Amino acid sequence: MTEIDSSKTATFNLKEFLEKYLYHWKWFVLGLIIAIAGAFLYLRYATPKYKVEATVLVYDKENESVTSEISAFSDLGIESNNNSKLGTEMGILRSRSLTEKVVSKLGLNKMYFRDGRIHDIGLYGSSLPFKVNFFGKDSLLHSRDTLISIIPTSPTKFNLLNAQGKLVGSYLFGENVTSTISDFTVTPTTTTPIKVGLKINFIIKPLTSIANQYRGQLRIEQIDRETSLIMISLEDPIKGRAEDIV
């Protein structure tokens, strides 16, 4: 029988094991501080996204009796491919023409941003201190791609800057402003007070490009094969805008 020499048996020394790593404790602490600081900065300055969902019932009154009969066959385990109506409705909701109508009605190709420390912050709806109102036809603006900046100098006046940041002139809120695109006015809203010195960038983008952008972001899918319910969902940095689109 072979005897085991206990003197050669390796033993685990917890103290030596910990001392090996505790020797570099400064690097562990530094790494932890960097990780916490990075997480804080990300949460502080990252642009949040809100997901808005809506459920739509596709109701076909003319084929209601047929649908009832089809449901009876489905209960017997017989599948039906009569989803043409539902597919048509989903196609309409995804269509470019409908998306362009939504973008035009909500004025989504006309965007407002205020200067931020890291990146510009989008403004929409009740968060707007003022609005830019054009007198020309909207169709003349749908193909435009331009930028102007508005800096209030008092509760009643503002400076207008062009895309290069050069001063165009000083105007009163509500005063007619002449431009190469179309005459317009800048009128205060009643929801957000005007902050003197806060620069607001007003951007116009081609309507088709904004419509295509939202078409790509909009999700439309059938909730269940046996129902006529459609789920529409959209993620956007501005919750109110997503709600209006959906």
PDB file of C-alpha atoms in Angstrom:
ATOM      1  CA  MET A   1       0.000   0.000   0.000  1.00  0.00           C
ATOM      2  CA  THR A   2       1.295   3.455  -0.936  1.00  0.00           C
ATOM      3  CA  GLU A   3       1.581   5.929   1.894  1.00  0.00           C
ATOM      4  CA  ILE A   4       0.597   9.560   1.337  1.00  0.00           C
ATOM      5  CA  ASP A   5       3.165  12.103   2.496  1.00  0.00           C
ATOM      6  CA  SER A   6       1.084  14.771   4.222  1.00  0.00           C
ATOM      7  CA  SER A   7       4.033  17.168   4.222  1.00  0.00           C
ATOM      8  CA  LYS A   8       3.799  17.442   0.434  1.00  0.00           C
ATOM      9  CA  THR A   9       0.053  18.085   0.424  1.00  0.00           C
ATOM     10  CA  ALA A  10      -0.717  21.652  -0.739  1.00  0.00           C
ATOM     11  CA  THR A  11      -2.707  23.704   1.723  1.00  0.00           C
ATOM     12  CA  PHE A  12      -4.789  26.788   0.940  1.00  0.00           C
ATOM     13  CA  ASN A  13      -3.682  29.875   2.831  1.00  0.00           C
ATOM     14  CA  LEU A  14      -6.503  32.440   2.773  1.00  0.00           C
ATOM     15  CA  LYS A  15      -4.358  35.216   4.203  1.00  0.00           C
ATOM     16  CA  GLU A  16      -1.697  34.911   1.506  1.00  0.00           C
ATOM     17  CA  PHE A  17      -4.396  34.723  -1.167  1.00  0.00           C
ATOM     18  CA  LEU A  18      -6.045  37.981  -0.002  1.00  0.00           C
ATOM     19  CA  GLU A  19      -2.732  39.786   0.490  1.00  0.00           C
ATOM     20  CA  LYS A  20      -1.835  39.042  -3.119  1.00  0.00           C
ATOM     21  CA  TYR A  21      -4.850  41.062  -4.318  1.00  0.00           C
ATOM     22  CA  LEU A  22      -5.065  43.613  -1.510  1.00  0.00           C
ATOM     23  CA  TYR A  23      -1.605  44.757  -2.495  1.00  0.00           C
ATOM     24  CA  HIS A  24      -3.261  46.414  -5.528  1.00  0.00           C
ATOM     25  CA  TRP A  25      -6.231  47.811  -3.585  1.00  0.00           C
ATOM     26  CA  LYS A  26      -5.639  51.311  -4.925  1.00  0.00           C
ATOM     27  CA  TRP A  27      -6.297  50.163  -8.474  1.00  0.00           C
ATOM     28  CA  PHE A  28      -9.493  48.396  -7.431  1.00  0.00           C
ATOM     29  CA  VAL A  29     -10.752  51.559  -5.720  1.00  0.00           C
ATOM     30  CA  LEU A  30      -9.791  53.702  -8.723  1.00  0.00           C
ATOM     31  CA  GLY A  31     -11.594  51.338 -11.101  1.00  0.00           C
ATOM     32  CA  LEU A  32     -14.703  51.413  -8.894  1.00  0.00           C
ATOM     33  CA  ILE A  33     -14.697  55.234  -8.807  1.00  0.00           C
ATOM     34  CA  ILE A  34     -14.334  55.438 -12.596  1.00  0.00           C
ATOM     35  CA  ALA A  35     -17.196  52.952 -13.106  1.00  0.00           C
ATOM     36  CA  ILE A  36     -19.516  54.855 -10.750  1.00  0.00           C
ATOM     37  CA  ALA A  37     -18.600  58.205 -12.344  1.00  0.00           C
ATOM     38  CA  GLY A  38     -19.183  56.782 -15.829  1.00  0.00           C
ATOM     39  CA  ALA A  39     -22.594  55.408 -14.851  1.00  0.00           C
ATOM     40  CA  PHE A  40     -23.561  58.751 -13.290  1.00  0.00           C
ATOM     41  CA  LEU A  41     -22.536  60.737 -16.377  1.00  0.00           C
ATOM     42  CA  TYR A  42     -24.395  58.346 -18.656  1.00  0.00           C
ATOM     43  CA  LEU A  43     -27.601  58.591 -16.634  1.00  0.00           C
ATOM     44  CA  ARG A  44     -27.185  62.362 -16.318  1.00  0.00           C
ATOM     45  CA  TYR A  45     -26.565  63.227 -19.962  1.00  0.00           C
ATOM     46  CA  ALA A  46     -27.899  60.302 -22.029  1.00  0.00           C
ATOM     47  CA  THR A  47     -30.985  61.112 -24.070  1.00  0.00           C
ATOM     48  CA  PRO A  48     -33.930  59.129 -22.652  1.00  0.00           C
ATOM     49  CA  LYS A  49     -36.365  57.344 -24.928  1.00  0.00           C
ATOM     50  CA  TYR A  50     -40.038  56.826 -24.179  1.00  0.00           C
ATOM     51  CA  LYS A  51     -42.034  53.969 -25.641  1.00  0.00           C
ATOM     52  CA  VAL A  52     -45.673  54.647 -26.456  1.00  0.00           C
ATOM     53  CA  GLU A  53     -48.069  51.857 -27.413  1.00  0.00           C
ATOM     54  CA  ALA A  54     -51.637  51.839 -28.712  1.00  0.00           C
ATOM     55  CA  THR A  55     -54.017  49.004 -29.568  1.00  0.00           C
ATOM     56  CA  VAL A  56     -56.279  49.289 -32.600  1.00  0.00           C
ATOM     57  CA  LEU A  57     -59.310  47.090 -33.301  1.00  0.00           C
ATOM     58  CA  VAL A  58     -59.913  46.556 -37.012  1.00  0.00           C
ATOM     59  CA  TYR A  59     -63.689  46.258 -37.261  1.00  0.00           C
ATOM     60  CA  ASP A  60     -65.314  45.207 -40.512  1.00  0.00           C
ATOM     61  CA  LYS A  61     -69.065  45.624 -40.122  1.00  0.00           C
ATOM     62  CA  GLU A  62     -69.892  44.278 -43.584  1.00  0.00           C
ATOM     63  CA  ASN A  63     -68.077  40.984 -42.939  1.00  0.00           C
ATOM     64  CA  GLU A  64     -69.096  40.612 -39.309  1.00  0.00           C
ATOM     65  CA  SER A  65     -71.262  37.552 -39.955  1.00  0.00           C
ATOM     66  CA  VAL A  66     -68.550  35.927 -42.036  1.00  0.00           C
ATOM     67  CA  THR A  67     -66.034  36.543 -39.290  1.00  0.00           C
ATOM     68  CA  SER A  68     -68.315  34.835 -36.789  1.00  0.00           C
ATOM     69  CA  GLU A  69     -68.542  31.760 -39.015  1.00  0.00           C
ATOM     70  CA  ILE A  70     -64.777  31.702 -39.452  1.00  0.00           C
ATOM     71  CA  SER A  71     -64.342  31.852 -35.679  1.00  0.00           C
ATOM     72  CA  ALA A  72     -66.568  28.783 -35.359  1.00  0.00           C
ATOM     73  CA  PHE A  73     -64.312  26.841 -37.707  1.00  0.00           C
ATOM     74  CA  SER A  74     -61.281  28.030 -35.756  1.00  0.00           C
ATOM     75  CA  ASP A  75     -62.792  26.528 -32.596  1.00  0.00           C
ATOM     76  CA  LEU A  76     -62.825  23.189 -34.405  1.00  0.00           C
ATOM     77  CA  GLY A  77     -59.127  23.510 -35.190  1.00  0.00           C
ATOM     78  CA  ILE A  78     -59.612  24.548 -38.810  1.00  0.00           C
ATOM     79  CA  GLU A  79     -57.332  27.462 -39.661  1.00  0.00           C
ATOM     80  CA  SER A  80     -58.419  30.324 -41.909  1.00  0.00           C
ATOM     81  CA  ASN A  81     -56.265  32.649 -43.980  1.00  0.00           C
ATOM     82  CA  ASN A  82     -58.885  35.361 -44.205  1.00  0.00           C
ATOM     83  CA  ASN A  83     -56.596  38.133 -42.962  1.00  0.00           C
ATOM     84  CA  SER A  84     -56.726  40.289 -46.067  1.00  0.00           C
ATOM     85  CA  LYS A  85     -58.669  43.063 -44.334  1.00  0.00           C
ATOM     86  CA  LEU A  86     -56.253  43.143 -41.421  1.00  0.00           C
ATOM     87  CA  GLY A  87     -53.242  43.073 -43.724  1.00  0.00           C
ATOM     88  CA  THR A  88     -54.684  45.924 -45.764  1.00  0.00           C
ATOM     89  CA  GLU A  89     -55.208  48.070 -42.666  1.00  0.00           C
ATOM     90  CA  MET A  90     -51.656  47.379 -41.466  1.00  0.00           C
ATOM     91  CA  GLY A  91     -50.350  48.323 -44.899  1.00  0.00           C
ATOM     92  CA  ILE A  92     -52.275  51.612 -44.808  1.00  0.00           C
ATOM     93  CA  LEU A  93     -50.861  52.419 -41.359  1.00  0.00           C
ATOM     94  CA  ARG A  94     -47.349  51.776 -42.690  1.00  0.00           C
ATOM     95  CA  SER A  95     -47.893  53.747 -45.904  1.00  0.00           C
ATOM     96  CA  ARG A  96     -45.704  56.693 -46.788  1.00  0.00           C
ATOM     97  CA  SER A  97     -48.678  58.882 -47.677  1.00  0.00           C
ATOM     98  CA  LEU A  98     -50.298  58.469 -44.240  1.00  0.00           C
ATOM     99  CA  THR A  99     -46.991  59.075 -42.455  1.00  0.00           C
ATOM    100  CA  GLU A 100     -46.400  62.224 -44.498  1.00  0.00           C
ATOM    101  CA  LYS A 101     -49.880  63.480 -43.576  1.00  0.00           C
ATOM    102  CA  VAL A 102     -49.130  62.929 -39.878  1.00  0.00           C
ATOM    103  CA  VAL A 103     -45.752  64.698 -40.154  1.00  0.00           C
ATOM    104  CA  SER A 104     -47.359  67.616 -42.015  1.00  0.00           C
ATOM    105  CA  LYS A 105     -50.306  67.968 -39.618  1.00  0.00           C
ATOM    106  CA  LEU A 106     -48.115  67.892 -36.496  1.00  0.00           C
ATOM    107  CA  GLY A 107     -45.356  69.979 -38.102  1.00  0.00           C
ATOM    108  CA  LEU A 108     -42.733  67.371 -37.198  1.00  0.00           C
ATOM    109  CA  ASN A 109     -40.349  68.599 -39.891  1.00  0.00           C
ATOM    110  CA  LYS A 110     -40.142  71.892 -37.960  1.00  0.00           C
ATOM    111  CA  MET A 111     -38.065  71.184 -34.875  1.00  0.00           C
ATOM    112  CA  TYR A 112     -36.994  73.230 -31.860  1.00  0.00           C
ATOM    113  CA  PHE A 113     -33.867  72.613 -29.775  1.00  0.00           C
ATOM    114  CA  ARG A 114     -32.356  74.483 -26.855  1.00  0.00           C
ATOM    115  CA  ASP A 115     -28.646  74.476 -26.086  1.00  0.00           C
ATOM    116  CA  GLY A 116     -27.528  71.913 -23.526  1.00  0.00           C
ATOM    117  CA  ARG A 117     -24.224  71.260 -21.771  1.00  0.00           C
ATOM    118  CA  ILE A 118     -23.474  68.093 -23.735  1.00  0.00           C
ATOM    119  CA  HIS A 119     -26.073  68.019 -26.521  1.00  0.00           C
ATOM    120  CA  ASP A 120     -29.083  70.003 -27.657  1.00  0.00           C
ATOM    121  CA  ILE A 121     -32.428  69.200 -26.014  1.00  0.00           C
ATOM    122  CA  GLY A 122     -35.535  68.816 -28.149  1.00  0.00           C
ATOM    123  CA  LEU A 123     -38.620  70.909 -27.375  1.00  0.00           C
ATOM    124  CA  TYR A 124     -42.178  70.084 -28.353  1.00  0.00           C
ATOM    125  CA  GLY A 125     -45.729  71.018 -27.460  1.00  0.00           C
ATOM    126  CA  SER A 126     -46.131  72.600 -24.035  1.00  0.00           C
ATOM    127  CA  SER A 127     -42.355  72.915 -23.520  1.00  0.00           C
ATOM    128  CA  LEU A 128     -42.077  75.533 -26.292  1.00  0.00           C
ATOM    129  CA  PRO A 129     -41.622  79.131 -25.059  1.00  0.00           C
ATOM    130  CA  PHE A 130     -42.601  80.442 -28.520  1.00  0.00           C
ATOM    131  CA  LYS A 131     -43.533  79.250 -31.995  1.00  0.00           C
ATOM    132  CA  VAL A 132     -42.409  80.208 -35.491  1.00  0.00           C
ATOM    133  CA  ASN A 133     -45.426  80.785 -37.756  1.00  0.00           C
ATOM    134  CA  PHE A 134     -44.928  80.967 -41.517  1.00  0.00           C
ATOM    135  CA  PHE A 135     -47.337  82.830 -43.789  1.00  0.00           C
ATOM    136  CA  GLY A 136     -46.438  80.908 -46.950  1.00  0.00           C
ATOM    137  CA  LYS A 137     -47.923  77.602 -48.014  1.00  0.00           C
ATOM    138  CA  ASP A 138     -46.647  74.574 -46.129  1.00  0.00           C
ATOM    139  CA  SER A 139     -45.851  72.888 -49.440  1.00  0.00           C
ATOM    140  CA  LEU A 140     -43.128  75.525 -49.989  1.00  0.00           C
ATOM    141  CA  LEU A 141     -41.442  74.447 -46.762  1.00  0.00           C
ATOM    142  CA  HIS A 142     -41.656  70.681 -47.247  1.00  0.00           C
ATOM    143  CA  SER A 143     -38.479  70.519 -49.328  1.00  0.00           C
ATOM    144  CA  ARG A 144     -36.462  72.992 -47.267  1.00  0.00           C
ATOM    145  CA  ASP A 145     -33.442  72.235 -45.077  1.00  0.00           C
ATOM    146  CA  THR A 146     -32.486  75.278 -43.030  1.00  0.00           C
ATOM    147  CA  LEU A 147     -31.617  76.533 -39.555  1.00  0.00           C
ATOM    148  CA  ILE A 148     -32.222  79.771 -37.671  1.00  0.00           C
ATOM    149  CA  SER A 149     -31.519  80.633 -34.048  1.00  0.00           C
ATOM    150  CA  ILE A 150     -33.651  82.801 -31.779  1.00  0.00           C
ATOM    151  CA  ILE A 151     -32.262  84.408 -28.626  1.00  0.00           C
ATOM    152  CA  PRO A 152     -34.716  86.415 -26.486  1.00  0.00           C
ATOM    153  CA  THR A 153     -33.177  89.691 -25.297  1.00  0.00           C
ATOM    154  CA  SER A 154     -36.239  90.661 -23.246  1.00  0.00           C
ATOM    155  CA  PRO A 155     -39.770  89.361 -22.695  1.00  0.00           C
ATOM    156  CA  THR A 156     -40.833  91.283 -25.818  1.00  0.00           C
ATOM    157  CA  LYS A 157     -37.759  91.219 -28.119  1.00  0.00           C
ATOM    158  CA  PHE A 158     -35.380  88.676 -29.672  1.00  0.00           C
ATOM    159  CA  ASN A 159     -32.284  88.458 -31.851  1.00  0.00           C
ATOM    160  CA  LEU A 160     -32.451  86.377 -35.021  1.00  0.00           C
ATOM    161  CA  LEU A 161     -29.334  84.495 -36.209  1.00  0.00           C
ATOM    162  CA  ASN A 162     -28.830  82.687 -39.511  1.00  0.00           C
ATOM    163  CA  ALA A 163     -27.381  79.194 -40.022  1.00  0.00           C
ATOM    164  CA  GLN A 164     -23.838  80.599 -39.794  1.00  0.00           C
ATOM    165  CA  GLY A 165     -24.584  82.190 -36.429  1.00  0.00           C
ATOM    166  CA  LYS A 166     -24.521  85.745 -37.777  1.00  0.00           C
ATOM    167  CA  LEU A 167     -27.018  88.307 -36.512  1.00  0.00           C
ATOM    168  CA  VAL A 168     -29.824  88.958 -38.992  1.00  0.00           C
ATOM    169  CA  GLY A 169     -31.630  91.531 -36.873  1.00  0.00           C
ATOM    170  CA  SER A 170     -33.573  92.307 -33.714  1.00  0.00           C
ATOM    171  CA  TYR A 171     -37.349  91.976 -33.697  1.00  0.00           C
ATOM    172  CA  LEU A 172     -40.388  92.172 -31.481  1.00  0.00           C
ATOM    173  CA  PHE A 173     -42.345  89.030 -30.707  1.00  0.00           C
ATOM    174  CA  GLY A 174     -45.260  89.015 -33.125  1.00  0.00           C
ATOM    175  CA  GLU A 175     -43.478  91.286 -35.619  1.00  0.00           C
ATOM    176  CA  ASN A 176     -43.401  90.242 -39.270  1.00  0.00           C
ATOM    177  CA  VAL A 177     -39.975  88.924 -40.342  1.00  0.00           C
ATOM    178  CA  THR A 178     -39.102  88.804 -44.043  1.00  0.00           C
ATOM    179  CA  SER A 179     -36.972  85.912 -45.287  1.00  0.00           C
ATOM    180  CA  THR A 180     -36.079  84.218 -48.575  1.00  0.00           C
ATOM    181  CA  ILE A 181     -38.191  81.193 -47.608  1.00  0.00           C
ATOM    182  CA  SER A 182     -41.353  82.892 -46.402  1.00  0.00           C
ATOM    183  CA  ASP A 183     -42.418  85.689 -44.113  1.00  0.00           C
ATOM    184  CA  PHE A 184     -42.958  84.564 -40.537  1.00  0.00           C
ATOM    185  CA  THR A 185     -43.605  85.710 -36.983  1.00  0.00           C
ATOM    186  CA  VAL A 186     -42.340  84.447 -33.647  1.00  0.00           C
ATOM    187  CA  THR A 187     -45.136  84.396 -31.068  1.00  0.00           C
ATOM    188  CA  PRO A 188     -44.842  83.493 -27.367  1.00  0.00           C
ATOM    189  CA  THR A 189     -46.823  80.569 -25.970  1.00  0.00           C
ATOM    190  CA  THR A 190     -48.757  80.511 -22.708  1.00  0.00           C
ATOM    191  CA  THR A 191     -47.308  77.213 -21.456  1.00  0.00           C
ATOM    192  CA  THR A 192     -43.609  78.017 -20.949  1.00  0.00           C
ATOM    193  CA  PRO A 193     -42.195  81.427 -19.997  1.00  0.00           C
ATOM    194  CA  ILE A 194     -39.556  83.061 -22.182  1.00  0.00           C
ATOM    195  CA  LYS A 195     -36.069  82.883 -20.705  1.00  0.00           C
ATOM    196  CA  VAL A 196     -33.876  85.826 -21.682  1.00  0.00           C
ATOM    197  CA  GLY A 197     -30.583  84.735 -23.227  1.00  0.00           C
ATOM    198  CA  LEU A 198     -31.634  81.112 -23.863  1.00  0.00           C
ATOM    199  CA  LYS A 199     -30.786  80.192 -27.443  1.00  0.00           C
ATOM    200  CA  ILE A 200     -33.428  78.203 -29.313  1.00  0.00           C
ATOM    201  CA  ASN A 201     -32.483  76.581 -32.629  1.00  0.00           C
ATOM    202  CA  PHE A 202     -35.315  76.218 -35.135  1.00  0.00           C
ATOM    203  CA  ILE A 203     -34.668  73.614 -37.830  1.00  0.00           C
ATOM    204  CA  ILE A 204     -36.684  72.795 -40.942  1.00  0.00           C
ATOM    205  CA  LYS A 205     -36.075  69.409 -42.585  1.00  0.00           C
ATOM    206  CA  PRO A 206     -37.562  67.992 -45.802  1.00  0.00           C
ATOM    207  CA  LEU A 207     -40.921  66.413 -44.998  1.00  0.00           C
ATOM    208  CA  THR A 208     -40.167  63.188 -46.884  1.00  0.00           C
ATOM    209  CA  SER A 209     -36.966  62.512 -44.919  1.00  0.00           C
ATOM    210  CA  ILE A 210     -38.724  62.987 -41.559  1.00  0.00           C
ATOM    211  CA  ALA A 211     -41.631  60.800 -42.706  1.00  0.00           C
ATOM    212  CA  ASN A 212     -39.224  58.034 -43.730  1.00  0.00           C
ATOM    213  CA  GLN A 213     -37.476  58.345 -40.382  1.00  0.00           C
ATOM    214  CA  TYR A 214     -40.686  57.753 -38.445  1.00  0.00           C
ATOM    215  CA  ARG A 215     -41.797  54.989 -40.818  1.00  0.00           C
ATOM    216  CA  GLY A 216     -38.642  53.129 -39.887  1.00  0.00           C
ATOM    217  CA  GLN A 217     -39.203  53.651 -36.157  1.00  0.00           C
ATOM    218  CA  LEU A 218     -42.915  52.830 -36.087  1.00  0.00           C
ATOM    219  CA  ARG A 219     -43.761  49.222 -35.227  1.00  0.00           C
ATOM    220  CA  ILE A 220     -47.101  47.792 -36.367  1.00  0.00           C
ATOM    221  CA  GLU A 221     -47.892  44.169 -35.667  1.00  0.00           C
ATOM    222  CA  GLN A 222     -50.827  41.876 -35.077  1.00  0.00           C
ATOM    223  CA  ILE A 223     -51.268  40.993 -31.411  1.00  0.00           C
ATOM    224  CA  ASP A 224     -52.809  37.578 -32.001  1.00  0.00           C
ATOM    225  CA  ARG A 225     -53.555  35.585 -35.151  1.00  0.00           C
ATOM    226  CA  GLU A 226     -57.084  34.870 -33.948  1.00  0.00           C
ATOM    227  CA  THR A 227     -58.011  38.511 -33.296  1.00  0.00           C
ATOM    228  CA  SER A 228     -58.240  41.735 -35.282  1.00  0.00           C
ATOM    229  CA  LEU A 229     -56.149  43.702 -32.796  1.00  0.00           C
ATOM    230  CA  ILE A 230     -53.117  45.637 -33.981  1.00  0.00           C
ATOM    231  CA  MET A 231     -50.364  46.974 -31.712  1.00  0.00           C
ATOM    232  CA  ILE A 232     -48.752  50.280 -32.745  1.00  0.00           C
ATOM    233  CA  SER A 233     -45.628  51.322 -30.849  1.00  0.00           C
ATOM    234  CA  LEU A 234     -43.011  54.048 -31.161  1.00  0.00           C
ATOM    235  CA  GLU A 235     -39.913  55.082 -29.211  1.00  0.00           C
ATOM    236  CA  ASP A 236     -39.010  58.769 -29.130  1.00  0.00           C
ATOM    237  CA  PRO A 237     -36.960  61.126 -26.911  1.00  0.00           C
ATOM    238  CA  ILE A 238     -40.081  63.280 -26.429  1.00  0.00           C
ATOM    239  CA  LYS A 239     -43.034  61.433 -24.909  1.00  0.00           C
ATOM    240  CA  GLY A 240     -45.693  63.928 -25.997  1.00  0.00           C
ATOM    241  CA  ARG A 241     -44.544  63.770 -29.611  1.00  0.00           C
ATOM    242  CA  ALA A 242     -44.663  59.976 -29.639  1.00  0.00           C
ATOM    243  CA  GLU A 243     -48.183  60.065 -28.193  1.00  0.00           C
ATOM    244  CA  ASP A 244     -49.354  62.499 -30.861  1.00  0.00           C
ATOM    245  CA  ILE A 245     -47.891  60.370 -33.660  1.00  0.00           C
ATOM    246  CA  VAL A 246     -49.378  57.113 -32.400  1.00  0.00           C
TER     247      VAL A 246
END
